[in-house]
Coordinates of C-alpha atoms and ligand atoms in Angstrom, one line a residue:
Chain K
M1 CA 11.4 19.2 12.6
L2 CA 12.2 21.0 15.7
I3 CA 13.1 24.7 15.3
L4 CA 15.0 26.4 18.1
T5 CA 16.1 30.0 18.7
C6 CA 19.5 30.2 20.5
P7 CA 19.2 32.9 23.1
C8 CA 23.0 33.4 23.0
C9 CA 23.5 34.3 19.4
G10 CA 19.9 34.9 18.2
V11 CA 20.0 32.2 15.4
T12 CA 16.8 30.4 14.7
G13 CA 17.9 27.1 13.3
E14 CA 16.6 23.6 12.8
E15 CA 17.5 20.8 15.1
T16 CA 20.5 19.5 13.2
E17 CA 22.4 22.6 14.2
F18 CA 21.8 21.8 17.9
H19 CA 22.5 18.9 20.3
G20 CA 20.1 17.9 23.0
G21 CA 21.6 17.8 26.5
G22 CA 18.8 16.1 28.5
E23 CA 16.6 17.2 31.3
A24 CA 16.9 20.8 32.5
H25 CA 17.2 22.0 36.1
L26 CA 18.7 18.9 37.7
T27 CA 20.2 19.2 41.1
R28 CA 23.7 17.7 41.0
Y29 CA 24.0 15.8 44.2
G30 CA 27.5 14.8 45.1
P31 CA 29.7 14.0 48.1
G32 CA 27.7 14.4 51.3
S33 CA 24.3 13.6 49.7
T34 CA 22.2 10.6 50.7
D35 CA 22.3 7.4 48.5
E36 CA 18.7 8.1 47.6
E37 CA 19.5 11.7 46.4
F38 CA 22.5 10.5 44.4
Q39 CA 20.6 7.6 42.9
A40 CA 17.8 10.0 41.8
Y41 CA 20.2 12.5 40.3
L42 CA 22.0 9.8 38.3
F43 CA 19.1 7.7 37.1
R44 CA 15.6 9.3 37.5
R45 CA 14.4 11.4 34.7
E46 CA 11.2 13.0 33.6
N47 CA 9.6 11.5 30.5
P48 CA 6.5 13.7 30.0
K49 CA 4.0 13.5 27.2
G50 CA 3.6 17.3 26.8
V51 CA 5.5 20.1 28.4
H52 CA 9.2 19.4 29.0
F53 CA 12.2 21.5 30.0
E54 CA 15.6 20.6 28.4
R55 CA 19.1 21.7 28.0
W56 CA 20.3 22.2 24.4
R57 CA 23.7 23.2 23.0
H58 CA 24.1 25.3 19.8
V59 CA 26.8 22.8 18.7
N60 CA 27.0 23.8 15.0
G61 CA 26.8 27.4 15.9
C62 CA 28.0 29.7 18.7
G63 CA 28.7 26.6 20.9
K64 CA 26.7 27.8 23.9
W65 CA 24.4 25.9 26.2
F66 CA 20.9 27.1 26.8
H67 CA 17.5 25.9 28.0
A68 CA 14.3 25.2 26.0
A69 CA 10.7 24.6 27.0
R70 CA 8.8 22.5 24.5
C71 CA 6.0 20.1 23.9
T72 CA 7.1 16.5 23.3
V73 CA 3.9 15.7 21.4
T74 CA 3.7 18.6 18.9
L75 CA 7.3 19.8 19.1
E76 CA 6.0 23.3 19.7
V77 CA 8.7 25.4 21.4
F78 CA 7.3 27.6 24.1
G79 CA 10.6 29.4 24.5
T80 CA 14.3 29.3 25.0
Y81 CA 16.2 31.0 27.9
P82 CA 19.8 31.3 29.1
A83 CA 21.6 28.4 30.9
Q84 CA 22.6 30.6 33.8
T85 CA 19.4 30.1 35.8
L86 CA 17.9 27.5 38.2
R87 CA 14.3 28.1 37.1
P88 CA 12.5 29.1 33.9
P89 CA 11.5 32.8 33.6
E90 CA 8.1 33.7 34.9
D91 CA 6.8 35.1 31.5
L92 CA 7.6 31.7 29.9
L93 CA 5.8 29.8 32.6
E94 CA 2.8 32.1 32.0
R95 CA 2.9 31.5 28.3
I96 CA 2.8 27.7 28.9
R97 CA -0.1 28.1 31.3
E98 CA -2.1 29.9 28.6
K99 CA -1.3 27.2 26.0
R100 CA -1.5 24.1 28.2
P101 CA -3.8 24.8 31.1
G102 CA -3.2 22.5 34.1
W103 CA 0.3 21.4 33.0
R104 CA 2.8 20.1 35.6
W105 CA 6.5 19.4 35.4
K106 CA 8.3 18.4 38.6
D107 CA 7.5 21.3 41.0
L108 CA 6.5 23.7 38.2
S109 CA 2.9 24.2 37.0
Chain O
M1 CA 38.2 41.4 -0.6
S2 CA 36.0 40.4 -3.5
N3 CA 38.8 40.7 -6.0
S4 CA 41.5 39.3 -3.8
Q5 CA 44.9 38.9 -5.4
I6 CA 45.7 36.0 -3.0
P7 CA 46.9 33.0 -5.1
V8 CA 44.6 30.0 -4.8
T9 CA 45.8 26.5 -4.1
Q10 CA 42.9 24.6 -5.7
S11 CA 40.0 25.8 -7.7
F12 CA 36.8 24.6 -9.6
D13 CA 34.9 26.5 -12.2
G14 CA 31.2 25.6 -11.9
V15 CA 28.0 27.4 -11.3
V16 CA 30.2 29.4 -9.0
E17 CA 33.9 29.5 -8.8
V18 CA 35.2 27.5 -5.8
L19 CA 38.7 28.6 -4.7
A20 CA 40.8 27.2 -1.9
L21 CA 42.7 30.1 -0.4
P22 CA 46.2 29.7 0.9
A23 CA 47.1 30.1 4.6
Q24 CA 45.9 33.2 6.4
G25 CA 46.8 34.4 9.9
M26 CA 44.0 33.6 12.3
V27 CA 43.7 34.4 16.0
T28 CA 41.0 33.4 18.4
L29 CA 40.2 35.9 21.1
R30 CA 38.1 34.9 24.1
G31 CA 36.9 37.5 26.6
D32 CA 34.2 40.0 27.5
L33 CA 33.3 41.6 24.1
A34 CA 31.7 44.5 25.9
D35 CA 34.9 45.4 27.8
E36 CA 36.3 48.7 26.6
R37 CA 39.9 47.6 27.0
L38 CA 39.3 44.5 24.9
R39 CA 37.5 46.5 22.2
E40 CA 40.3 49.1 22.0
A41 CA 43.0 46.3 21.9
V42 CA 41.3 44.7 19.0
N43 CA 41.0 48.0 17.1
D44 CA 44.6 49.0 17.9
T45 CA 46.0 45.6 16.9
V46 CA 43.9 44.6 13.9
G47 CA 42.6 48.0 12.7
V48 CA 39.0 46.8 12.7
E49 CA 36.4 47.4 15.4
V50 CA 34.6 44.6 17.2
P51 CA 31.6 43.8 15.0
L52 CA 28.0 43.5 15.9
V53 CA 26.5 40.1 16.7
R54 CA 27.0 37.6 13.8
R55 CA 28.8 40.0 11.6
A56 CA 32.2 39.9 9.9
D57 CA 33.9 43.3 9.4
F58 CA 36.9 43.8 7.2
Q59 CA 39.4 46.5 6.3
D60 CA 41.2 45.2 3.2
A61 CA 42.5 41.8 4.1
R62 CA 42.2 42.2 7.9
G63 CA 39.0 41.3 9.6
V64 CA 37.2 40.7 12.9
I65 CA 34.5 38.1 13.1
W66 CA 31.8 37.6 15.8
M67 CA 32.0 33.9 16.7
S68 CA 30.0 33.7 20.0
P69 CA 29.1 36.0 22.9
D70 CA 32.6 35.7 24.2
E71 CA 34.7 34.9 21.1
L72 CA 36.1 36.7 18.1
L73 CA 38.1 35.3 15.2
L74 CA 40.7 37.8 13.9
I75 CA 41.8 37.4 10.3
V76 CA 45.2 38.8 9.6
G77 CA 48.0 38.4 7.1
A78 CA 49.7 35.0 6.6
G79 CA 52.4 34.5 9.2
Q80 CA 51.2 37.3 11.4
G81 CA 49.0 35.2 13.7
A82 CA 51.5 34.5 16.5
A83 CA 52.7 38.2 16.7
I84 CA 49.1 39.5 16.8
A85 CA 48.2 37.0 19.5
D86 CA 51.2 38.1 21.5
R87 CA 50.4 41.7 21.2
L88 CA 46.8 41.2 22.2
Q89 CA 47.7 39.0 25.2
T90 CA 50.2 41.7 26.3
S91 CA 47.7 44.5 26.1
L92 CA 45.1 42.5 27.8
A93 CA 47.4 41.2 30.6
G94 CA 45.7 41.3 34.0
G95 CA 42.3 40.9 32.6
H96 CA 40.2 37.8 31.8
A97 CA 41.0 37.3 28.1
L98 CA 42.9 34.8 26.0
A99 CA 44.4 35.2 22.5
V100 CA 45.7 32.2 20.7
D101 CA 47.2 31.8 17.2
V102 CA 45.0 29.3 15.4
S103 CA 46.3 30.0 11.9
D104 CA 46.8 26.3 11.2
A105 CA 43.5 25.2 12.6
R106 CA 41.2 26.3 9.7
V107 CA 41.1 26.7 6.0
V108 CA 39.2 29.3 4.0
F109 CA 37.3 28.8 0.7
E110 CA 35.9 31.5 -1.5
L111 CA 32.8 31.2 -3.7
R112 CA 32.4 33.6 -6.5
G113 CA 29.4 34.1 -8.7
R114 CA 25.8 35.0 -8.8
R115 CA 24.5 31.6 -7.7
L116 CA 26.5 31.3 -4.5
R117 CA 23.3 31.6 -2.4
E118 CA 21.9 28.5 -4.1
V119 CA 25.2 26.6 -3.6
I120 CA 25.3 27.4 0.1
A121 CA 21.6 26.6 0.6
K122 CA 22.2 23.1 -0.8
L123 CA 24.7 22.4 2.0
A124 CA 23.7 24.4 5.1
P125 CA 20.4 24.7 6.9
V126 CA 20.4 28.5 6.5
D127 CA 17.9 30.9 4.9
M128 CA 19.9 32.3 2.1
S129 CA 17.3 34.7 0.6
P130 CA 18.8 38.1 0.0
D131 CA 16.5 39.7 2.6
A132 CA 17.6 37.2 5.3
F133 CA 21.3 37.0 4.6
T134 CA 23.1 40.2 3.6
P135 CA 26.7 41.1 2.9
G136 CA 28.7 41.3 6.1
D137 CA 26.5 38.7 7.8
F138 CA 28.3 35.8 9.4
R139 CA 26.9 32.4 10.3
R140 CA 28.3 29.4 12.1
T141 CA 26.5 26.3 11.1
R142 CA 27.2 23.0 9.4
F143 CA 27.9 22.2 5.7
G144 CA 26.8 18.6 5.1
Q145 CA 28.2 16.7 8.0
I146 CA 30.8 19.1 9.2
A147 CA 30.9 22.2 11.4
A148 CA 31.6 25.3 9.2
A149 CA 31.0 29.0 9.0
F150 CA 30.6 31.5 6.2
W151 CA 30.1 35.2 5.5
L152 CA 29.1 37.2 2.5
V153 CA 31.7 39.6 1.2
D154 CA 29.2 41.0 -1.3
D155 CA 26.4 39.6 -3.4
T156 CA 28.8 37.6 -5.6
C157 CA 31.4 36.6 -3.1
A158 CA 31.3 34.4 0.0
R159 CA 34.0 32.9 2.2
V160 CA 33.6 29.6 3.9
I161 CA 35.8 28.3 6.8
C162 CA 36.1 24.9 8.3
F163 CA 38.7 22.9 10.2
R164 CA 41.7 21.9 8.1
S165 CA 41.2 18.2 8.9
V166 CA 38.0 18.3 6.9
A167 CA 39.2 20.6 4.1
D168 CA 39.1 17.9 1.4
Y169 CA 35.5 16.9 2.3
M170 CA 34.5 20.6 2.2
F171 CA 36.2 21.3 -1.2
G172 CA 34.6 18.2 -2.7
M173 CA 31.2 19.1 -1.4
L174 CA 31.4 22.7 -2.6
C175 CA 32.5 21.5 -6.1
H176 CA 29.6 19.0 -6.1
A177 CA 27.1 21.6 -5.1
A178 CA 28.5 23.9 -7.8
D179 CA 28.3 21.3 -10.6
P180 CA 26.7 22.9 -13.6
A181 CA 24.6 19.8 -14.2
A182 CA 22.9 20.5 -10.9
E183 CA 22.3 24.2 -11.2
L184 CA 19.5 25.7 -9.0
I185 CA 18.0 29.0 -9.6
V186 CA 16.0 30.1 -6.5
Y187 CA 17.1 33.5 -5.4
Ligands
LIG1 ZN1 23.9 30.2 19.3

């Protein structure tokens, strides 16, 4: 069971109170982008075994979107953070470096 | 609120009493909850201050409930929702806030009895131990398959709200969880 803490209302709940929203920190290419950029935005997703960054919504709760960093193997949650950012907070990245030395996710490591 | 004189529309006497309360006035207010103007408008209009995070504060039958970082649910007398929403919208004019009468959107149930923590814990993924959930605490969550929210009035009285469209499901589920043949004693 995945246990998440919503950074918007502070509730720590199990996953049935939340709804997954897919990969975090996508760049939404639109009009004016190249075919390659648009195709990548629409179809190409990370599918890591290990550290992953996702969007979640506290759907049966405060209703807000937020980000979560977790391990897809153990379901360990490294941390959650607000939706209003393009990049995970540095202290969270540091925590992941300690727990999963050598991890990589897109341009993060 | 614990000994409310509001007549009930449906009731069940089990491990706890399950009461379907009649219509109440309800107003959704969206805005910046830190904004002084909004906080004053709420206090002036409802007579209750903006509560802390995940709390429900009441003065007699009127209450203000923290729903999300930018949303309050105001509980007022039956039939007063539209007037209260108008007054709020007027006093908040020019700012970024929205008050809407949602009195018909939701229904309220009351649970009375010592075992209400067990009854709620059967239905919602919430830690109902007395240390974790105290009177005045408010929680949006799910009961069974539906979105719902509840708050503790005191240790023997809780109120549960859900959308009106699923009121029958909620009432049936609460009665089922309160069936004396399935009594749980945990807390
Ligand atoms: Zn939340």
